[in-house]
Amino acid sequence: MPHSPTDGGSLRTRSLLSAPWIKLGVLQKTLSRRKLLSRNWLKAKRKFAKEHEHVADFRRDLFFKLGILLTQDYDALISEDLDVEGLVQRGETGTRRRRLYDSTFSELRRCLEWLFLRRGRAVLAFPANNTSHECFQYGKINQNLTMEDRAFRC
């Protein structure tokens, strides 16, 4: 899922986070084949937990690097209060739901808010009601838009 700043650019992070999921799947399969609480099960569990920690650290590092880039270029962070649980429930495919769970919006937002406030920048949040369905110029609301529609023109 790309993150889009106001200057029209986008930051693709999906390819960076897809390889660890493959390794986690292999480790999970290895763990499931071990006898519960055996020595080999404990070793596999340790490896699996270590890889999970590696993915979390990598993601957090990526968020802080993104935050540093954004604080250098922008004076304010304006974010939308997304209902991620609602988005996950409305996700049509399993891949979309998994990617929404993987995106960790709350952690990204927390890192960005911390960096912006630390550098004395403004942080604003607005409610997500009809933001993608509403025309920004005239206020007209189109309820027929789906998640695949990227732009709304009235």
PDB file of C-alpha atoms in Angstrom:
ATOM      1  CA  MET A   1       0.000   0.000   0.000  1.00  0.00           C
ATOM      2  CA  PRO A   2       1.688   3.241  -1.073  1.00  0.00           C
ATOM      3  CA  HIS A   3       1.790   6.238   1.204  1.00  0.00           C
ATOM      4  CA  SER A   4       1.082   9.412  -0.779  1.00  0.00           C
ATOM      5  CA  PRO A   5       2.386  12.812   0.251  1.00  0.00           C
ATOM      6  CA  THR A   6       0.727  15.940  -1.145  1.00  0.00           C
ATOM      7  CA  ASP A   7       3.395  16.528  -3.791  1.00  0.00           C
ATOM      8  CA  GLY A   8       2.098  13.553  -5.791  1.00  0.00           C
ATOM      9  CA  GLY A   9       4.888  11.104  -5.009  1.00  0.00           C
ATOM     10  CA  SER A  10       4.402   7.721  -3.427  1.00  0.00           C
ATOM     11  CA  LEU A  11       6.529   5.461  -1.296  1.00  0.00           C
ATOM     12  CA  ARG A  12       6.265   1.744  -2.072  1.00  0.00           C
ATOM     13  CA  THR A  13       7.019  -0.470   0.906  1.00  0.00           C
ATOM     14  CA  ARG A  14       5.228  -3.661  -0.084  1.00  0.00           C
ATOM     15  CA  SER A  15       8.199  -5.306  -1.823  1.00  0.00           C
ATOM     16  CA  LEU A  16      10.403  -4.718   1.223  1.00  0.00           C
ATOM     17  CA  LEU A  17       8.014  -6.524   3.542  1.00  0.00           C
ATOM     18  CA  SER A  18       7.011  -9.469   1.331  1.00  0.00           C
ATOM     19  CA  ALA A  19      10.187 -11.581   1.653  1.00  0.00           C
ATOM     20  CA  PRO A  20      10.027 -11.946   5.469  1.00  0.00           C
ATOM     21  CA  TRP A  21       6.463 -13.298   5.190  1.00  0.00           C
ATOM     22  CA  ILE A  22       7.747 -16.191   3.079  1.00  0.00           C
ATOM     23  CA  LYS A  23      10.378 -17.024   5.695  1.00  0.00           C
ATOM     24  CA  LEU A  24       7.798 -16.752   8.482  1.00  0.00           C
ATOM     25  CA  GLY A  25       5.570 -19.201   6.605  1.00  0.00           C
ATOM     26  CA  VAL A  26       8.386 -21.721   6.312  1.00  0.00           C
ATOM     27  CA  LEU A  27       9.239 -21.365  10.003  1.00  0.00           C
ATOM     28  CA  GLN A  28       5.567 -21.705  10.979  1.00  0.00           C
ATOM     29  CA  LYS A  29       5.290 -24.904   8.928  1.00  0.00           C
ATOM     30  CA  THR A  30       8.440 -26.260  10.588  1.00  0.00           C
ATOM     31  CA  LEU A  31       7.050 -25.403  14.020  1.00  0.00           C
ATOM     32  CA  SER A  32       3.723 -27.085  13.310  1.00  0.00           C
ATOM     33  CA  ARG A  33       5.470 -30.347  12.378  1.00  0.00           C
ATOM     34  CA  ARG A  34       7.345 -30.595  15.664  1.00  0.00           C
ATOM     35  CA  LYS A  35       6.004 -32.451  18.672  1.00  0.00           C
ATOM     36  CA  LEU A  36       4.558 -29.993  21.189  1.00  0.00           C
ATOM     37  CA  LEU A  37       7.028 -28.919  23.913  1.00  0.00           C
ATOM     38  CA  SER A  38       9.843 -31.112  22.597  1.00  0.00           C
ATOM     39  CA  ARG A  39      13.375 -29.741  22.388  1.00  0.00           C
ATOM     40  CA  ASN A  40      13.094 -29.303  18.608  1.00  0.00           C
ATOM     41  CA  TRP A  41       9.707 -27.583  19.034  1.00  0.00           C
ATOM     42  CA  LEU A  42      11.277 -25.104  21.464  1.00  0.00           C
ATOM     43  CA  LYS A  43      14.134 -24.418  19.026  1.00  0.00           C
ATOM     44  CA  ALA A  44      11.695 -23.879  16.159  1.00  0.00           C
ATOM     45  CA  LYS A  45       9.538 -21.647  18.365  1.00  0.00           C
ATOM     46  CA  ARG A  46      12.602 -19.565  19.269  1.00  0.00           C
ATOM     47  CA  LYS A  47      13.548 -19.161  15.583  1.00  0.00           C
ATOM     48  CA  PHE A  48       9.984 -18.207  14.702  1.00  0.00           C
ATOM     49  CA  ALA A  49       9.816 -15.611  17.499  1.00  0.00           C
ATOM     50  CA  LYS A  50      13.207 -14.207  16.496  1.00  0.00           C
ATOM     51  CA  GLU A  51      12.070 -13.779  12.885  1.00  0.00           C
ATOM     52  CA  HIS A  52       8.854 -12.069  14.061  1.00  0.00           C
ATOM     53  CA  GLU A  53      10.959  -9.686  16.128  1.00  0.00           C
ATOM     54  CA  HIS A  54      13.188  -9.046  13.114  1.00  0.00           C
ATOM     55  CA  VAL A  55      10.148  -8.144  10.973  1.00  0.00           C
ATOM     56  CA  ALA A  56       8.804  -5.816  13.678  1.00  0.00           C
ATOM     57  CA  ASP A  57      12.184  -4.088  14.074  1.00  0.00           C
ATOM     58  CA  PHE A  58      12.551  -3.730  10.303  1.00  0.00           C
ATOM     59  CA  ARG A  59       9.071  -2.214  10.008  1.00  0.00           C
ATOM     60  CA  ARG A  60       9.702   0.206  12.897  1.00  0.00           C
ATOM     61  CA  ASP A  61      13.025   1.263  11.339  1.00  0.00           C
ATOM     62  CA  LEU A  62      11.272   1.846   8.020  1.00  0.00           C
ATOM     63  CA  PHE A  63       8.614   3.992   9.722  1.00  0.00           C
ATOM     64  CA  PHE A  64      11.221   6.134  11.481  1.00  0.00           C
ATOM     65  CA  LYS A  65      13.173   6.624   8.247  1.00  0.00           C
ATOM     66  CA  LEU A  66       9.942   7.644   6.508  1.00  0.00           C
ATOM     67  CA  GLY A  67       9.166  10.022   9.369  1.00  0.00           C
ATOM     68  CA  ILE A  68      12.579  11.665   9.150  1.00  0.00           C
ATOM     69  CA  LEU A  69      12.127  12.200   5.402  1.00  0.00           C
ATOM     70  CA  LEU A  70       8.665  13.675   5.920  1.00  0.00           C
ATOM     71  CA  THR A  71       9.711  15.989   8.766  1.00  0.00           C
ATOM     72  CA  GLN A  72      12.485  17.393   6.586  1.00  0.00           C
ATOM     73  CA  ASP A  73      10.033  18.263   3.793  1.00  0.00           C
ATOM     74  CA  TYR A  74       6.758  19.149   5.566  1.00  0.00           C
ATOM     75  CA  ASP A  75       5.700  21.408   8.427  1.00  0.00           C
ATOM     76  CA  ALA A  76       2.487  19.563   9.319  1.00  0.00           C
ATOM     77  CA  LEU A  77       1.211  16.001   9.492  1.00  0.00           C
ATOM     78  CA  ILE A  78      -2.458  15.713   8.623  1.00  0.00           C
ATOM     79  CA  SER A  79      -3.735  12.169   9.004  1.00  0.00           C
ATOM     80  CA  GLU A  80      -7.065  10.444   8.654  1.00  0.00           C
ATOM     81  CA  ASP A  81      -8.542   8.410  11.527  1.00  0.00           C
ATOM     82  CA  LEU A  82      -9.011   5.142   9.672  1.00  0.00           C
ATOM     83  CA  ASP A  83     -11.235   2.343  10.935  1.00  0.00           C
ATOM     84  CA  VAL A  84      -8.841  -0.480  10.052  1.00  0.00           C
ATOM     85  CA  GLU A  85     -11.143  -3.169  11.470  1.00  0.00           C
ATOM     86  CA  GLY A  86     -13.913  -1.946   9.175  1.00  0.00           C
ATOM     87  CA  LEU A  87     -11.553  -1.936   6.200  1.00  0.00           C
ATOM     88  CA  VAL A  88     -10.443  -5.482   6.991  1.00  0.00           C
ATOM     89  CA  GLN A  89     -14.039  -6.695   7.255  1.00  0.00           C
ATOM     90  CA  ARG A  90     -14.918  -5.079   3.917  1.00  0.00           C
ATOM     91  CA  GLY A  91     -11.786  -6.383   2.165  1.00  0.00           C
ATOM     92  CA  GLU A  92     -12.858  -8.587  -0.729  1.00  0.00           C
ATOM     93  CA  THR A  93      -9.820 -10.856  -0.890  1.00  0.00           C
ATOM     94  CA  GLY A  94      -7.709 -12.599   1.708  1.00  0.00           C
ATOM     95  CA  THR A  95      -4.612 -10.919   0.312  1.00  0.00           C
ATOM     96  CA  ARG A  96      -6.096  -7.470   0.903  1.00  0.00           C
ATOM     97  CA  ARG A  97      -7.105  -8.365   4.452  1.00  0.00           C
ATOM     98  CA  ARG A  98      -3.632  -9.743   5.225  1.00  0.00           C
ATOM     99  CA  ARG A  99      -1.970  -6.628   3.802  1.00  0.00           C
ATOM    100  CA  LEU A 100      -4.231  -4.373   5.857  1.00  0.00           C
ATOM    101  CA  TYR A 101      -3.313  -6.291   9.010  1.00  0.00           C
ATOM    102  CA  ASP A 102       0.360  -6.148   8.019  1.00  0.00           C
ATOM    103  CA  SER A 103       0.320  -2.393   7.400  1.00  0.00           C
ATOM    104  CA  THR A 104       0.115  -1.504  11.130  1.00  0.00           C
ATOM    105  CA  PHE A 105      -1.456   1.914  10.670  1.00  0.00           C
ATOM    106  CA  SER A 106      -1.402   2.645  14.386  1.00  0.00           C
ATOM    107  CA  GLU A 107       2.342   2.050  14.690  1.00  0.00           C
ATOM    108  CA  LEU A 108       3.050   4.164  11.601  1.00  0.00           C
ATOM    109  CA  ARG A 109       0.877   6.981  12.909  1.00  0.00           C
ATOM    110  CA  ARG A 110       2.440   6.819  16.385  1.00  0.00           C
ATOM    111  CA  CYS A 111       5.985   6.988  14.956  1.00  0.00           C
ATOM    112  CA  LEU A 112       5.125   9.868  12.625  1.00  0.00           C
ATOM    113  CA  GLU A 113       3.308  11.839  15.332  1.00  0.00           C
ATOM    114  CA  TRP A 114       6.217  11.373  17.741  1.00  0.00           C
ATOM    115  CA  LEU A 115       8.768  12.564  15.176  1.00  0.00           C
ATOM    116  CA  PHE A 116       6.674  15.553  14.073  1.00  0.00           C
ATOM    117  CA  LEU A 117       5.989  16.677  17.647  1.00  0.00           C
ATOM    118  CA  ARG A 118       9.635  16.173  18.610  1.00  0.00           C
ATOM    119  CA  ARG A 119      10.706  18.501  15.810  1.00  0.00           C
ATOM    120  CA  GLY A 120       8.041  21.094  16.662  1.00  0.00           C
ATOM    121  CA  ARG A 121       5.777  20.398  13.685  1.00  0.00           C
ATOM    122  CA  ALA A 122       1.975  20.446  13.743  1.00  0.00           C
ATOM    123  CA  VAL A 123       0.001  17.194  13.930  1.00  0.00           C
ATOM    124  CA  LEU A 124      -3.688  17.133  12.968  1.00  0.00           C
ATOM    125  CA  ALA A 125      -6.138  14.243  12.656  1.00  0.00           C
ATOM    126  CA  PHE A 126      -9.545  14.362  11.009  1.00  0.00           C
ATOM    127  CA  PRO A 127     -12.412  11.848  11.011  1.00  0.00           C
ATOM    128  CA  ALA A 128     -12.652   9.381   8.142  1.00  0.00           C
ATOM    129  CA  ASN A 129     -16.373   9.859   7.484  1.00  0.00           C
ATOM    130  CA  ASN A 130     -16.927   9.986   3.691  1.00  0.00           C
ATOM    131  CA  THR A 131     -13.440  11.316   2.956  1.00  0.00           C
ATOM    132  CA  SER A 132     -12.986   9.162  -0.141  1.00  0.00           C
ATOM    133  CA  HIS A 133     -16.645   9.514  -1.167  1.00  0.00           C
ATOM    134  CA  GLU A 134     -16.827  13.304  -0.892  1.00  0.00           C
ATOM    135  CA  CYS A 135     -15.817  15.811  -3.570  1.00  0.00           C
ATOM    136  CA  PHE A 136     -13.252  18.147  -2.034  1.00  0.00           C
ATOM    137  CA  GLN A 137     -14.499  21.150  -4.041  1.00  0.00           C
ATOM    138  CA  TYR A 138     -18.288  20.911  -3.874  1.00  0.00           C
ATOM    139  CA  GLY A 139     -18.984  18.512  -1.011  1.00  0.00           C
ATOM    140  CA  LYS A 140     -21.074  16.104  -3.109  1.00  0.00           C
ATOM    141  CA  ILE A 141     -21.077  12.535  -1.722  1.00  0.00           C
ATOM    142  CA  ASN A 142     -20.976   9.467  -3.986  1.00  0.00           C
ATOM    143  CA  GLN A 143     -21.733   6.266  -2.041  1.00  0.00           C
ATOM    144  CA  ASN A 144     -21.191   3.985  -5.090  1.00  0.00           C
ATOM    145  CA  LEU A 145     -17.390   4.127  -4.929  1.00  0.00           C
ATOM    146  CA  THR A 146     -15.533   0.906  -4.169  1.00  0.00           C
ATOM    147  CA  MET A 147     -12.068   0.335  -2.698  1.00  0.00           C
ATOM    148  CA  GLU A 148     -10.626   0.009  -6.221  1.00  0.00           C
ATOM    149  CA  ASP A 149     -11.668   3.578  -7.157  1.00  0.00           C
ATOM    150  CA  ARG A 150      -8.668   5.819  -6.557  1.00  0.00           C
ATOM    151  CA  ALA A 151     -10.127   9.213  -7.499  1.00  0.00           C
ATOM    152  CA  PHE A 152     -13.584  10.746  -7.248  1.00  0.00           C
ATOM    153  CA  ARG A 153     -14.592  13.308  -9.830  1.00  0.00           C
ATOM    154  CA  CYS A 154     -17.972  14.986  -9.559  1.00  0.00           C
TER     155      CYS A 154
END
